[in-house]
Coordinates of C-alpha atoms in Angstrom, one line a residue:
Chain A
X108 CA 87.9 84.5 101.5
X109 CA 89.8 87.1 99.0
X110 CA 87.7 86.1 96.3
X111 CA 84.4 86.5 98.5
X112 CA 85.8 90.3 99.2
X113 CA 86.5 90.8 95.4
X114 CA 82.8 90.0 94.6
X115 CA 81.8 91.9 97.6
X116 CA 83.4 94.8 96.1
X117 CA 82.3 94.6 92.6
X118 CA 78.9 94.5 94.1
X119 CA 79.5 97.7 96.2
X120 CA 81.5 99.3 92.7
X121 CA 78.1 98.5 90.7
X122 CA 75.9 99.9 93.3
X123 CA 77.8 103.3 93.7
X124 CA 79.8 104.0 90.6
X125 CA 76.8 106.0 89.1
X126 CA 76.7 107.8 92.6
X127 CA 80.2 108.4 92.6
X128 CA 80.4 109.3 88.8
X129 CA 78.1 112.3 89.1
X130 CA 79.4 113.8 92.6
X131 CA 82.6 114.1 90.7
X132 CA 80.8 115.6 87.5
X133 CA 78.8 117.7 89.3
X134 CA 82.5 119.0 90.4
X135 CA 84.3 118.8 87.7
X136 CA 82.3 118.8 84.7
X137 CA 84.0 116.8 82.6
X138 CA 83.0 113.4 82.0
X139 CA 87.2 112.1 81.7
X140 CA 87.8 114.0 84.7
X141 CA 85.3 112.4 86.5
X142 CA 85.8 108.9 85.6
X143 CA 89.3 109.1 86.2
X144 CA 88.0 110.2 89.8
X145 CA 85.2 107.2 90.2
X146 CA 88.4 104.9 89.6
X147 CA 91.3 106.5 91.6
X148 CA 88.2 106.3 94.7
X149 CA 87.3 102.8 94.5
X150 CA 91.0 102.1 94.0
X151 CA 91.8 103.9 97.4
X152 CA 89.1 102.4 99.0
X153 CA 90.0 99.0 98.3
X154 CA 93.2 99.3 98.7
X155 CA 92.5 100.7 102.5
X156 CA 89.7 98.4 102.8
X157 CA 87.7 100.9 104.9
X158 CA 84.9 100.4 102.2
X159 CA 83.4 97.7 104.8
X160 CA 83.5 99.5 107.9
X161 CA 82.2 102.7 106.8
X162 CA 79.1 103.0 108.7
X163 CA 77.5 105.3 106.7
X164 CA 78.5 103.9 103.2
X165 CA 76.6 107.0 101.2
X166 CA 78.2 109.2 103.3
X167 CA 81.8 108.2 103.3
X168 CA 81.4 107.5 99.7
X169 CA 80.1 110.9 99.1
X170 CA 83.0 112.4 101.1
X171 CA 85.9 110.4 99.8
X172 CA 84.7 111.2 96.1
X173 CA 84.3 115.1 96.9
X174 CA 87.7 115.4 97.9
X175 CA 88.8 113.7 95.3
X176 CA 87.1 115.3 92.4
X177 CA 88.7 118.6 94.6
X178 CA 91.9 116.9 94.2
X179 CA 91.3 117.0 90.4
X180 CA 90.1 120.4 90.0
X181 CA 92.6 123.0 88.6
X182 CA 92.7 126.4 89.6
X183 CA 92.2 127.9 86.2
X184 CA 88.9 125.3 85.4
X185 CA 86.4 127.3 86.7
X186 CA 84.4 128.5 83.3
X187 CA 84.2 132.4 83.5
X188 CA 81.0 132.6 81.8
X189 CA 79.9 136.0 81.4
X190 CA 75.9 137.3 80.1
X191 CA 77.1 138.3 76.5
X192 CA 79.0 135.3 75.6
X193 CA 75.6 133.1 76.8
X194 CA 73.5 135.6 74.9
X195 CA 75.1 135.2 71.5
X196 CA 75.4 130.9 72.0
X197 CA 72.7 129.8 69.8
X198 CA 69.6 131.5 68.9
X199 CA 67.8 129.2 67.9
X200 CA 63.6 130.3 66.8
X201 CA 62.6 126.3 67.2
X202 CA 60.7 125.6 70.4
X203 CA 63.1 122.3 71.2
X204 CA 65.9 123.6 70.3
X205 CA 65.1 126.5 72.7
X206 CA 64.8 124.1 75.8
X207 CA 68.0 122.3 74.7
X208 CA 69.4 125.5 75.0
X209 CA 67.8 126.9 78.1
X210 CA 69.8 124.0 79.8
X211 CA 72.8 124.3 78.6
X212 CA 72.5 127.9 78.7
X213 CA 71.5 127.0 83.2
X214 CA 74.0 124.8 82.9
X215 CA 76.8 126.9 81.9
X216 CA 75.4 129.5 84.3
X217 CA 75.7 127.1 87.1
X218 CA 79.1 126.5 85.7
X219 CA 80.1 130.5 86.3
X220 CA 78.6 130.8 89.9
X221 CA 81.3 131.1 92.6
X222 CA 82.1 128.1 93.9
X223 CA 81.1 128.6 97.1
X224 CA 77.6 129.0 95.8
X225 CA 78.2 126.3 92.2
X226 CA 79.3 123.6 94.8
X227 CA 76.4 123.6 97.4
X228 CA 74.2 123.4 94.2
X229 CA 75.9 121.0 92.3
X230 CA 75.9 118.2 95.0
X231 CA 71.7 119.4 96.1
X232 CA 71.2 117.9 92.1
X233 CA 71.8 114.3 93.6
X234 CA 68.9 113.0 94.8
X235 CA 70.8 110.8 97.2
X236 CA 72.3 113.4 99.4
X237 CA 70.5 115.4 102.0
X238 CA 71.2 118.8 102.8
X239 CA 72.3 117.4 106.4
X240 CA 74.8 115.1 104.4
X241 CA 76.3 117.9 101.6
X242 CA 76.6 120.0 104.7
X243 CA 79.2 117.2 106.4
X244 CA 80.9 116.6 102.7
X245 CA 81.7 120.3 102.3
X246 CA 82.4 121.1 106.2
X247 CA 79.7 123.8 106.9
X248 CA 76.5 124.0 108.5
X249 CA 73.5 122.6 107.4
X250 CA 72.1 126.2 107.3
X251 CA 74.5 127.5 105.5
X252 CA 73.8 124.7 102.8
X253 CA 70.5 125.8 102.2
X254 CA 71.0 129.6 102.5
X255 CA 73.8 129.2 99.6
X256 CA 71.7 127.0 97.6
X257 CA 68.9 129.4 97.7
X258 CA 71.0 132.1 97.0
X259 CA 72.3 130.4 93.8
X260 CA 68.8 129.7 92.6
X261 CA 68.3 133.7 92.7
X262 CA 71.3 134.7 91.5
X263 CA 70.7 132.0 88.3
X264 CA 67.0 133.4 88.1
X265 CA 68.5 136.9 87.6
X266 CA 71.0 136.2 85.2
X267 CA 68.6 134.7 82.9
X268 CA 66.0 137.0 83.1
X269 CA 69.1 139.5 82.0
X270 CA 69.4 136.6 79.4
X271 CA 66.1 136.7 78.7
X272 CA 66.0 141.0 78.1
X273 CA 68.6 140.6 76.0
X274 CA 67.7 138.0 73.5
X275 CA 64.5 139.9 73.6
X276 CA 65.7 143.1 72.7
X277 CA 68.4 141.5 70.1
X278 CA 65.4 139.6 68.2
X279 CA 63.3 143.0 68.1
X280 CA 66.6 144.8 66.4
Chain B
X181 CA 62.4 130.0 76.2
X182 CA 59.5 129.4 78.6
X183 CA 57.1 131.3 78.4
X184 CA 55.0 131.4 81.8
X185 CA 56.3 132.1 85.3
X186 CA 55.4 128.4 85.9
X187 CA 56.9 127.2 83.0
X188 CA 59.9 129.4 83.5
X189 CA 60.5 127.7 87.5
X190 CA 59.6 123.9 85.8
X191 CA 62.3 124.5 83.4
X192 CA 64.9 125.6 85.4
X193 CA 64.1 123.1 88.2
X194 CA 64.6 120.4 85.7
X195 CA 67.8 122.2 84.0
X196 CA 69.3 122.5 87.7
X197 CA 68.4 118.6 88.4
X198 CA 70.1 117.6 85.4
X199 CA 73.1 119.5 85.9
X200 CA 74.9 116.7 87.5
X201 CA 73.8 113.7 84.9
X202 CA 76.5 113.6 82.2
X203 CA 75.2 114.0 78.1
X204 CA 76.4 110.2 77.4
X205 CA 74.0 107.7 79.7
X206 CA 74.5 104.2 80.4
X207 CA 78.1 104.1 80.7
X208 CA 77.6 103.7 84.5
X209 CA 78.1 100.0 83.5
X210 CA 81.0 100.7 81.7
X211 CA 83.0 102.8 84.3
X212 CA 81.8 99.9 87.1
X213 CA 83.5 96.8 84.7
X214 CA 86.1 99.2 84.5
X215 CA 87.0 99.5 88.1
X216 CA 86.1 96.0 88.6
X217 CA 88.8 95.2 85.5
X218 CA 91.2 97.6 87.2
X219 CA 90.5 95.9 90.8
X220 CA 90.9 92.4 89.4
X221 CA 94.3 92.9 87.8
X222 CA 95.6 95.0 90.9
X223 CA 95.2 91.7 92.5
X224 CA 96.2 89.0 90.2
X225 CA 99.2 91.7 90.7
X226 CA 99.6 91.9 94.1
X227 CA 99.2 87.7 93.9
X228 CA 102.2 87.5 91.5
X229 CA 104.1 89.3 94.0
X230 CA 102.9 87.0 96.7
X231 CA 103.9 84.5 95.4
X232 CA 107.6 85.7 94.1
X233 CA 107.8 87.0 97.9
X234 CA 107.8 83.5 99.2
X235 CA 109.4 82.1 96.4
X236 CA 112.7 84.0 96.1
X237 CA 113.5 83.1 100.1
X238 CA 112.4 79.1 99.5
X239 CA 114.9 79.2 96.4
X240 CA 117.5 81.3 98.3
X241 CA 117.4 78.6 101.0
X242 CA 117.3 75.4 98.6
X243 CA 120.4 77.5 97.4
X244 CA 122.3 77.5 100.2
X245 CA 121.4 73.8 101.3
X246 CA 122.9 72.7 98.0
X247 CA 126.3 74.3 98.2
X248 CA 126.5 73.4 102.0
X249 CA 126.0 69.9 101.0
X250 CA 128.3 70.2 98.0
X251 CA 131.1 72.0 100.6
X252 CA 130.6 68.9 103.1
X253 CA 130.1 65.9 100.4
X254 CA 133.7 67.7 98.5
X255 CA 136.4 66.9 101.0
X256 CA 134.9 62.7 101.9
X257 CA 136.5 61.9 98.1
X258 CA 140.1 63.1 99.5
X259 CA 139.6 62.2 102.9
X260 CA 142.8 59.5 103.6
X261 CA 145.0 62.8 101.8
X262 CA 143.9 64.9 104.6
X263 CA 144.0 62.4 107.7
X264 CA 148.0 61.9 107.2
X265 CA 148.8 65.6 107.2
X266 CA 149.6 66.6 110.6
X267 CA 147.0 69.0 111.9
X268 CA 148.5 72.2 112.6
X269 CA 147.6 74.6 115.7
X270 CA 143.6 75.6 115.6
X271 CA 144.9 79.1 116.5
X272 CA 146.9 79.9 113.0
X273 CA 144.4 78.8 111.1
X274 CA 141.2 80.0 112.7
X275 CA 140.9 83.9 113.5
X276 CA 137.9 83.8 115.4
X277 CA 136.4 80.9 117.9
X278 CA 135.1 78.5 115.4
X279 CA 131.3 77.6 116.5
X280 CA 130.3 74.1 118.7
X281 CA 129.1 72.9 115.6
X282 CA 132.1 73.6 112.9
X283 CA 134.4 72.5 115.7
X284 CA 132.4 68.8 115.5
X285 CA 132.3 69.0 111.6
X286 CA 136.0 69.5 111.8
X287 CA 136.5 66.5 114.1
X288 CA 135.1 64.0 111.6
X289 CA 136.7 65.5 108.7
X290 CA 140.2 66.0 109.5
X291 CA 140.8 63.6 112.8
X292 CA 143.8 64.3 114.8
X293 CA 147.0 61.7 114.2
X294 CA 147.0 58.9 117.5
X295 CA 150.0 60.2 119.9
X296 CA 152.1 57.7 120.6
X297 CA 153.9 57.3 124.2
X298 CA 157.0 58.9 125.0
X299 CA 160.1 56.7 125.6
X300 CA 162.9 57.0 128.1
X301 CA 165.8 56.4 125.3
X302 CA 166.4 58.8 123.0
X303 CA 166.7 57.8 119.9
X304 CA 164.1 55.4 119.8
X305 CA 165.7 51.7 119.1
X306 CA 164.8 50.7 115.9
X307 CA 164.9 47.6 113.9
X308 CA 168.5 47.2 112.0
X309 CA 168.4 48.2 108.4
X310 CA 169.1 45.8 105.8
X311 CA 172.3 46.5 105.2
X312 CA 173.4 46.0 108.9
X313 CA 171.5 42.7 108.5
X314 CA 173.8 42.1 105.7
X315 CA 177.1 43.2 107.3
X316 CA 176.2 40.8 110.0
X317 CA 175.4 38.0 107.4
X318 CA 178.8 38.4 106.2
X319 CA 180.3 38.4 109.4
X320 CA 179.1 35.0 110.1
X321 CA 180.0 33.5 107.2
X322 CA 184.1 34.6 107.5
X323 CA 187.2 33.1 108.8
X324 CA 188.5 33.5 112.1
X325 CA 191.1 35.9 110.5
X326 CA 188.8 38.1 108.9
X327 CA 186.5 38.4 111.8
X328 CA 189.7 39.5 113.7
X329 CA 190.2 42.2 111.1
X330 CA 186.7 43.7 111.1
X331 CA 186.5 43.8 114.9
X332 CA 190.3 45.2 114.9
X333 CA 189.0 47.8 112.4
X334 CA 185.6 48.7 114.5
X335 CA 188.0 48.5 117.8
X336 CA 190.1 51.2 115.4
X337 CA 187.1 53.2 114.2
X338 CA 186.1 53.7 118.0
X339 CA 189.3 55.1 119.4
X340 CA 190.2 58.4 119.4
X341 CA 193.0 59.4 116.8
X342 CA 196.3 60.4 117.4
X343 CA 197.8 62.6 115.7
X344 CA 201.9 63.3 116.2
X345 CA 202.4 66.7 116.6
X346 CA 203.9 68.2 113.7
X347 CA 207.7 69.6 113.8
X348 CA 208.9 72.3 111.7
X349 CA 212.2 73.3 111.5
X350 CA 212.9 77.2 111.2
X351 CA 214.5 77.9 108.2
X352 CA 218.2 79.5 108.0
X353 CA 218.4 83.0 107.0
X354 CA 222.0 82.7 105.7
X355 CA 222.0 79.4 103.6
X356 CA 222.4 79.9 100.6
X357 CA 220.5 77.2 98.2
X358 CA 222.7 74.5 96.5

């Protein structure tokens, strides 16, 4: 019986670990950090055994994790990001190493919105969750899901086209 | 940089959607062994302690069995010693009410002495000792004369003795010593 439970589990670990592993880095942004999370989750779980009575297993999962990766999150982490430090990263003329950098430059964008807005965004990059269902992890309405996400797109959008006048205007120089 | 409107959404839609997707793929694999490893040894774990919580009472138990048996098996080697000394009063040597059970343990182990039944005479009549025997041997094989003398000493021994009554003369203040 314990054993059929054990490789219940590692089925249920192998199906969700990836899920898991990027709610938390979408939170925390730090591949250790978000490990350490995936395991100290799956360890609660089991350990409470609710992992097979859940009744909506995404869900739960989703919610359990997000706390968790909260849990981890210190105050200072957030990365205060601001337009001239982005601008003077790497300017690079070659057209693939301007994508790489257009994504890390969205990426550390993302990483300076406020966290009211960086959070809603974060988890709407998982395929697997709904706005419905990121509304229910973070505790607000579904509404208020999209309106933040939307206002995170715009407020990215502006900042790089700031990006963008800059990089211009320090290339012309 | 893109360089179209278009191009400038496509890009950032894709730069958004990989914003949760770590730089080093495939360790997904890794992380869920990892768990698994971590899950499986958290049991074997637990299992050890399992087992140590059953087997620490057993042991404590067998324990106690063997030096219960080694308290009862001890006193069986002395036990004629102990059934000639007189028990003594349950009260001095008990504190407490002794349990139904210690009280039939007790029973076998030190059994009370038979009472015998009390006599009217006091002293009890015993058998002559062997050197009344003796006196009596000796008696029988006398003369007439010396039997005479033994019984006139015995007749002697039994009556009271008299004793005359001292006289002292008082003692003359003017005499002079010769």
């Amino acid at each position: 019986m314990a054993w059929r439970d054990e490789e219940r589990f590692a089925e249920f670990v192998q199906r969700q670990s990836r899920f898991v592993f990027r709610l938390a880095y979408a939170v925390l942004r730090n591949s250790h950090d978000a490990e350490d999370v995936v395991q100290e989750v799956f360890l609660k779980l089991y350990r409470g055994g609710m992992w097979q009575s859940a009744h909506d297993e995404k869900a739960y999962l989703a919610r359990v994790a997000w706390r968790a990766a909260i849990d981890h999150l210190p105050k200072h982490s957030l990365v205060d990001t601001d337009e001239t430090e982005i601008a003077s990263d790497h300017p690079s003329p070659e057209q693939t190493a301007l994508d790489a950098d257009f994504q890390r430059k969205v990426h550390l964008l993302i990483d300076g919105l406020p966290e009211e807005l960086r959070q809603p965004l974060a988890l709407s990059t998982i395929q697997e969750l709904t706005s419905s269902e990121i509304a229910q992890i973070l505790g607000i309405p579904e509404g208020t899901v999209r309106t933040r996400v939307l206002r995170a797109r715009q407020l990215l959008r502006e900042k790089l086209a700031a990006l963008e006048g800059r990089t211009h205007a320090a290339n012309h120089s | 940089m893109p360089q179209t409107t278009l191009d400038f959404e496509n890009e950032l839609e894709r730069a958004i959607a990989t914003y949760a997707d770590p730089v080093d793929a495939g360790h997904s694999q890794v992380l869920a062994a990892r768990v698994a490893a971590t899950v499986h040894a958290r049991r074997q774990k637990l299992r050890w302690l399992m087992g140590l919580t059953v087997a620490i009472p057993v042991l404590g138990c067998l324990l106690i069995v063997a030096l219960l048996d080694s308290r009862l098996s001890e006193p069986q080697h002395r036990g004629p010693e102990i059934a000639a000394i007189p028990s003594t009063s349950p009260s001095a040597t008990a504190p407490q009410a002794p349990s139904r059970s210690k009280l039939a343990r007790r029973a076998i182990l030190y059994p009370k002495p038979r009472q015998l039944p009390k006599l009217d005479q006091f002293p009890t009549p015993a058998p002559i000792t062997e050197q009344e025997r003796l006196l009596v041997q000796f008696v029988g094989r006398a003369p007439q004369h010396t039997q005479q003398l033994i019984a006139k000493t015995q007749k002697q021994s039994d009556e009271p003795l008299r004793i005359a009554e001292l006289a002292i003369p008082k003692l003359d203040s003017g005499s002079q010593p010769q």
